Amino acid sequence: MVATTAELKTGGAAVQAPGRGLSWWLTGASEMAKRNICTILRSPQLVMFALIQPVMFILLFSLVFGGAVDVPGGDYTQFLLPGIFVQMVLFGSVASATMGMSMDMQDGIMDRFRSMPISRSSVLVGRTVSEILRTVVSLVVMIVVGTIIGFRFLGGFLPAIGGIALLLFFGYSLSWLGAFIGVTASGPASAQQIGLIWMFPFSFLSSAFVPTESMPGWLRVYADNTPMTTVVNALRGLFGGTPVGNSVLVTLAWAVGIILVTAPLAVRKYASQSR
């Protein structure tokens, strides 16, 4: 529930405390983000997952499949890395937000937050913002490993920064989708299954790993029009110094659209469970 008032539950009765404006809301969101970051840092398995999984995917696809795939320009590493970047953001942002929210709901932590004088929306904003920082760490690791195996930002410094910013914004939008799944699912196991059902076809039925020209006609129509393909193509253009067409604008439109749809739904679902 996005509101300027916060419910304080005292003695079993709910009373209304006056809202304190933007600074109050921002303070609540920042505290929630700090809490989520500390939770990740105190969980070695989560840190190792964020660091090792990207490296495994890069090495697997570049070294094992690189010689078997014909790509425009002939350099599979340059073709592959933007796709790996997007896939890791997808798996990281959605999976982490989904499981984090679902586990907090199951463990009763969200019940504690509901008794605090903070906005309902700031709890979810804190979760999604913390996912950006986790994504940055994974992205740095991927860039370092990619550079070692031959990846280069051929488009120059500013396009590279623009591409990274675009990737982070797209990942932020996906974290809202993950938050919505997390507050909607009946438990962590259900949340994980819901995420896996769509994430694998969403990422692999795209231009992330192979050119869509190699796909059957009916499948190519789908692959060419997914947000995954759009953002991958935008990054390839920005990182490789090739024309991007309208892919950047379309990616921004997808990201904004995902946030506009999933953020209100997630906040509303979370608020409805607090009553």
Short mmCIF file of N, CA and C in Angstrom, two decimals, residues 146-239:
data_model
loop_
_atom_site.label_atom_id
_atom_site.label_comp_id
_atom_site.label_asym_id
_atom_site.label_seq_id
_atom_site.Cartn_x
_atom_site.Cartn_y
_atom_site.Cartn_z
N GLY A 146 35.63 -11.66 -18.82
CA GLY A 146 35.48 -11.46 -20.25
C GLY A 146 36.69 -10.81 -20.88
N THR A 147 37.28 -9.84 -20.19
CA THR A 147 38.49 -9.18 -20.70
C THR A 147 39.64 -10.17 -20.81
N ILE A 148 39.75 -11.06 -19.86
CA ILE A 148 40.82 -12.06 -19.88
C ILE A 148 40.70 -12.97 -21.10
N ILE A 149 39.48 -13.32 -21.49
CA ILE A 149 39.31 -14.24 -22.62
C ILE A 149 39.14 -13.50 -23.95
N GLY A 150 39.26 -12.16 -23.95
CA GLY A 150 39.29 -11.45 -25.22
C GLY A 150 38.19 -10.45 -25.48
N PHE A 151 37.26 -10.27 -24.57
CA PHE A 151 36.18 -9.30 -24.79
C PHE A 151 36.71 -7.89 -24.64
N ARG A 152 36.24 -6.98 -25.51
CA ARG A 152 36.64 -5.58 -25.46
C ARG A 152 35.44 -4.67 -25.70
N PHE A 153 35.48 -3.49 -25.07
CA PHE A 153 34.47 -2.46 -25.33
C PHE A 153 34.93 -1.66 -26.55
N LEU A 154 34.55 -2.13 -27.72
CA LEU A 154 35.02 -1.53 -28.96
C LEU A 154 34.32 -0.23 -29.29
N GLY A 155 33.20 0.04 -28.65
CA GLY A 155 32.45 1.25 -28.95
C GLY A 155 32.94 2.48 -28.24
N GLY A 156 33.88 2.33 -27.31
CA GLY A 156 34.39 3.47 -26.57
C GLY A 156 33.83 3.55 -25.16
N PHE A 157 34.33 4.53 -24.41
CA PHE A 157 34.02 4.64 -22.99
C PHE A 157 32.56 5.01 -22.74
N LEU A 158 32.08 6.09 -23.36
CA LEU A 158 30.72 6.56 -23.08
C LEU A 158 29.66 5.54 -23.49
N PRO A 159 29.75 4.95 -24.69
CA PRO A 159 28.77 3.90 -25.01
C PRO A 159 28.82 2.72 -24.04
N ALA A 160 30.02 2.39 -23.56
CA ALA A 160 30.14 1.29 -22.59
C ALA A 160 29.42 1.64 -21.29
N ILE A 161 29.62 2.86 -20.81
CA ILE A 161 28.94 3.30 -19.59
C ILE A 161 27.42 3.32 -19.81
N GLY A 162 27.02 3.81 -20.98
CA GLY A 162 25.59 3.83 -21.30
C GLY A 162 25.00 2.44 -21.34
N GLY A 163 25.74 1.50 -21.92
CA GLY A 163 25.26 0.12 -21.98
C GLY A 163 25.14 -0.51 -20.60
N ILE A 164 26.11 -0.25 -19.74
CA ILE A 164 26.06 -0.79 -18.38
C ILE A 164 24.87 -0.20 -17.62
N ALA A 165 24.66 1.11 -17.77
CA ALA A 165 23.51 1.75 -17.11
C ALA A 165 22.19 1.18 -17.61
N LEU A 166 22.12 0.95 -18.92
CA LEU A 166 20.91 0.35 -19.50
C LEU A 166 20.68 -1.04 -18.94
N LEU A 167 21.74 -1.81 -18.82
CA LEU A 167 21.65 -3.17 -18.28
C LEU A 167 21.17 -3.15 -16.83
N LEU A 168 21.71 -2.24 -16.03
CA LEU A 168 21.31 -2.16 -14.62
C LEU A 168 19.86 -1.73 -14.47
N PHE A 169 19.42 -0.82 -15.33
CA PHE A 169 18.02 -0.38 -15.26
C PHE A 169 17.09 -1.51 -15.66
N PHE A 170 17.47 -2.26 -16.69
CA PHE A 170 16.67 -3.41 -17.10
C PHE A 170 16.62 -4.44 -15.98
N GLY A 171 17.77 -4.66 -15.33
CA GLY A 171 17.80 -5.59 -14.21
C GLY A 171 16.94 -5.12 -13.05
N TYR A 172 16.91 -3.80 -12.82
CA TYR A 172 16.07 -3.26 -11.75
C TYR A 172 14.60 -3.53 -12.03
N SER A 173 14.21 -3.39 -13.28
CA SER A 173 12.81 -3.67 -13.63
C SER A 173 12.48 -5.14 -13.38
N LEU A 174 13.43 -6.03 -13.70
CA LEU A 174 13.19 -7.46 -13.48
C LEU A 174 13.12 -7.80 -11.99
N SER A 175 13.84 -7.05 -11.17
CA SER A 175 13.78 -7.31 -9.73
C SER A 175 12.38 -7.03 -9.18
N TRP A 176 11.65 -6.09 -9.79
CA TRP A 176 10.27 -5.85 -9.38
C TRP A 176 9.38 -7.03 -9.76
N LEU A 177 9.66 -7.62 -10.92
CA LEU A 177 8.94 -8.83 -11.29
C LEU A 177 9.22 -9.94 -10.29
N GLY A 178 10.49 -10.07 -9.89
CA GLY A 178 10.84 -11.06 -8.89
C GLY A 178 10.17 -10.80 -7.55
N ALA A 179 10.10 -9.53 -7.16
CA ALA A 179 9.44 -9.19 -5.89
C ALA A 179 7.96 -9.55 -5.94
N PHE A 180 7.34 -9.30 -7.08
CA PHE A 180 5.92 -9.64 -7.22
C PHE A 180 5.70 -11.14 -7.10
N ILE A 181 6.55 -11.92 -7.77
CA ILE A 181 6.44 -13.38 -7.67
C ILE A 181 6.66 -13.82 -6.22
N GLY A 182 7.63 -13.20 -5.55
CA GLY A 182 7.95 -13.58 -4.19
C GLY A 182 6.82 -13.35 -3.21
N VAL A 183 6.10 -12.22 -3.34
CA VAL A 183 5.01 -11.95 -2.39
C VAL A 183 3.73 -12.69 -2.78
N THR A 184 3.68 -13.18 -4.02
CA THR A 184 2.48 -13.88 -4.49
C THR A 184 2.55 -15.38 -4.24
N ALA A 185 3.75 -15.96 -4.37
CA ALA A 185 3.91 -17.41 -4.23
C ALA A 185 3.57 -17.86 -2.82
N SER A 186 3.16 -19.12 -2.70
CA SER A 186 2.76 -19.67 -1.40
C SER A 186 3.95 -19.98 -0.50
N GLY A 187 5.15 -20.06 -1.08
CA GLY A 187 6.33 -20.37 -0.29
C GLY A 187 7.57 -20.36 -1.16
N PRO A 188 8.77 -20.49 -0.57
CA PRO A 188 10.00 -20.45 -1.36
C PRO A 188 10.06 -21.51 -2.47
N ALA A 189 9.61 -22.73 -2.18
CA ALA A 189 9.65 -23.78 -3.20
C ALA A 189 8.78 -23.42 -4.39
N SER A 190 7.59 -22.93 -4.12
CA SER A 190 6.69 -22.51 -5.19
C SER A 190 7.26 -21.33 -5.95
N ALA A 191 7.86 -20.38 -5.24
CA ALA A 191 8.45 -19.21 -5.89
C ALA A 191 9.58 -19.62 -6.83
N GLN A 192 10.40 -20.55 -6.39
CA GLN A 192 11.51 -21.02 -7.23
C GLN A 192 10.99 -21.70 -8.49
N GLN A 193 9.98 -22.52 -8.35
CA GLN A 193 9.42 -23.22 -9.51
C GLN A 193 8.80 -22.24 -10.51
N ILE A 194 8.08 -21.25 -10.00
CA ILE A 194 7.48 -20.26 -10.88
C ILE A 194 8.56 -19.51 -11.66
N GLY A 195 9.65 -19.17 -10.98
CA GLY A 195 10.73 -18.46 -11.65
C GLY A 195 11.39 -19.28 -12.74
N LEU A 196 11.67 -20.54 -12.44
CA LEU A 196 12.36 -21.39 -13.41
C LEU A 196 11.50 -21.69 -14.63
N ILE A 197 10.19 -21.75 -14.45
CA ILE A 197 9.30 -22.10 -15.55
C ILE A 197 9.47 -21.15 -16.73
N TRP A 198 9.63 -19.86 -16.45
CA TRP A 198 9.68 -18.90 -17.55
C TRP A 198 11.08 -18.35 -17.82
N MET A 199 11.99 -18.39 -16.84
CA MET A 199 13.30 -17.77 -17.04
C MET A 199 14.14 -18.49 -18.09
N PHE A 200 14.11 -19.81 -18.10
CA PHE A 200 14.94 -20.53 -19.06
C PHE A 200 14.49 -20.30 -20.50
N PRO A 201 13.22 -20.49 -20.84
CA PRO A 201 12.83 -20.17 -22.23
C PRO A 201 12.99 -18.69 -22.55
N PHE A 202 12.76 -17.82 -21.59
CA PHE A 202 12.89 -16.38 -21.81
C PHE A 202 14.32 -16.03 -22.20
N SER A 203 15.31 -16.66 -21.58
CA SER A 203 16.71 -16.31 -21.84
C SER A 203 17.28 -17.05 -23.04
N PHE A 204 16.93 -18.32 -23.21
CA PHE A 204 17.55 -19.11 -24.28
C PHE A 204 16.85 -18.93 -25.62
N LEU A 205 15.56 -18.62 -25.63
CA LEU A 205 14.86 -18.35 -26.89
C LEU A 205 15.01 -16.88 -27.23
N SER A 206 16.23 -16.50 -27.54
CA SER A 206 16.57 -15.11 -27.82
C SER A 206 17.87 -15.09 -28.62
N SER A 207 18.40 -13.90 -28.83
CA SER A 207 19.66 -13.76 -29.55
C SER A 207 20.85 -13.79 -28.61
N ALA A 208 20.66 -14.20 -27.36
CA ALA A 208 21.73 -14.14 -26.38
C ALA A 208 22.91 -15.03 -26.74
N PHE A 209 22.65 -16.23 -27.27
CA PHE A 209 23.72 -17.19 -27.48
C PHE A 209 23.94 -17.57 -28.94
N VAL A 210 22.91 -17.43 -29.75
CA VAL A 210 23.04 -17.71 -31.18
C VAL A 210 22.27 -16.64 -31.95
N PRO A 211 22.67 -16.36 -33.20
CA PRO A 211 21.89 -15.41 -34.00
C PRO A 211 20.49 -15.96 -34.25
N THR A 212 19.50 -15.10 -34.19
CA THR A 212 18.13 -15.56 -34.42
C THR A 212 17.92 -16.01 -35.86
N GLU A 213 18.81 -15.60 -36.77
CA GLU A 213 18.71 -16.04 -38.16
C GLU A 213 18.85 -17.55 -38.30
N SER A 214 19.47 -18.19 -37.32
CA SER A 214 19.66 -19.65 -37.38
C SER A 214 18.44 -20.41 -36.86
N MET A 215 17.45 -19.71 -36.36
CA MET A 215 16.26 -20.36 -35.80
C MET A 215 15.20 -20.59 -36.87
N PRO A 216 14.30 -21.56 -36.65
CA PRO A 216 13.16 -21.72 -37.56
C PRO A 216 12.35 -20.43 -37.63
N GLY A 217 11.70 -20.22 -38.78
CA GLY A 217 10.99 -18.97 -39.00
C GLY A 217 10.01 -18.59 -37.93
N TRP A 218 9.18 -19.55 -37.50
CA TRP A 218 8.16 -19.24 -36.49
C TRP A 218 8.79 -18.89 -35.15
N LEU A 219 9.91 -19.56 -34.82
CA LEU A 219 10.58 -19.28 -33.56
C LEU A 219 11.33 -17.95 -33.61
N ARG A 220 11.86 -17.64 -34.78
CA ARG A 220 12.59 -16.38 -34.92
C ARG A 220 11.67 -15.18 -34.70
N VAL A 221 10.43 -15.29 -35.16
CA VAL A 221 9.47 -14.19 -34.96
C VAL A 221 9.32 -13.90 -33.47
N TYR A 222 9.22 -14.96 -32.69
CA TYR A 222 9.11 -14.78 -31.24
C TYR A 222 10.41 -14.23 -30.66
N ALA A 223 11.54 -14.86 -31.02
CA ALA A 223 12.83 -14.48 -30.43
C ALA A 223 13.20 -13.04 -30.74
N ASP A 224 12.90 -12.58 -31.96
CA ASP A 224 13.27 -11.21 -32.35
C ASP A 224 12.49 -10.15 -31.58
N ASN A 225 11.40 -10.53 -30.96
CA ASN A 225 10.53 -9.53 -30.33
C ASN A 225 10.45 -9.67 -28.81
N THR A 226 11.35 -10.43 -28.23
CA THR A 226 11.37 -10.53 -26.77
C THR A 226 12.23 -9.41 -26.19
N PRO A 227 11.94 -8.97 -24.96
CA PRO A 227 12.80 -7.96 -24.33
C PRO A 227 14.23 -8.44 -24.14
N MET A 228 14.42 -9.75 -23.99
CA MET A 228 15.76 -10.30 -23.85
C MET A 228 16.59 -10.01 -25.10
N THR A 229 16.03 -10.29 -26.27
CA THR A 229 16.74 -10.01 -27.52
C THR A 229 16.97 -8.53 -27.70
N THR A 230 15.99 -7.72 -27.36
CA THR A 230 16.12 -6.28 -27.53
C THR A 230 17.27 -5.71 -26.72
N VAL A 231 17.37 -6.07 -25.45
CA VAL A 231 18.44 -5.53 -24.63
C VAL A 231 19.79 -6.11 -25.03
N VAL A 232 19.84 -7.38 -25.42
CA VAL A 232 21.10 -7.97 -25.88
C VAL A 232 21.59 -7.26 -27.14
N ASN A 233 20.71 -7.01 -28.09
CA ASN A 233 21.10 -6.32 -29.31
C ASN A 233 21.56 -4.89 -29.02
N ALA A 234 20.90 -4.23 -28.07
CA ALA A 234 21.31 -2.88 -27.69
C ALA A 234 22.72 -2.89 -27.11
N LEU A 235 23.01 -3.85 -26.25
CA LEU A 235 24.34 -3.93 -25.65
C LEU A 235 25.40 -4.28 -26.68
N ARG A 236 25.08 -5.16 -27.62
CA ARG A 236 26.05 -5.51 -28.65
C ARG A 236 26.42 -4.28 -29.48
N GLY A 237 25.42 -3.46 -29.78
CA GLY A 237 25.71 -2.25 -30.52
C GLY A 237 26.54 -1.26 -29.72
N LEU A 238 26.17 -1.03 -28.47
CA LEU A 238 26.88 -0.07 -27.63
C LEU A 238 28.29 -0.54 -27.30
N PHE A 239 28.44 -1.81 -26.97
CA PHE A 239 29.76 -2.33 -26.61
C PHE A 239 30.64 -2.57 -27.83
#
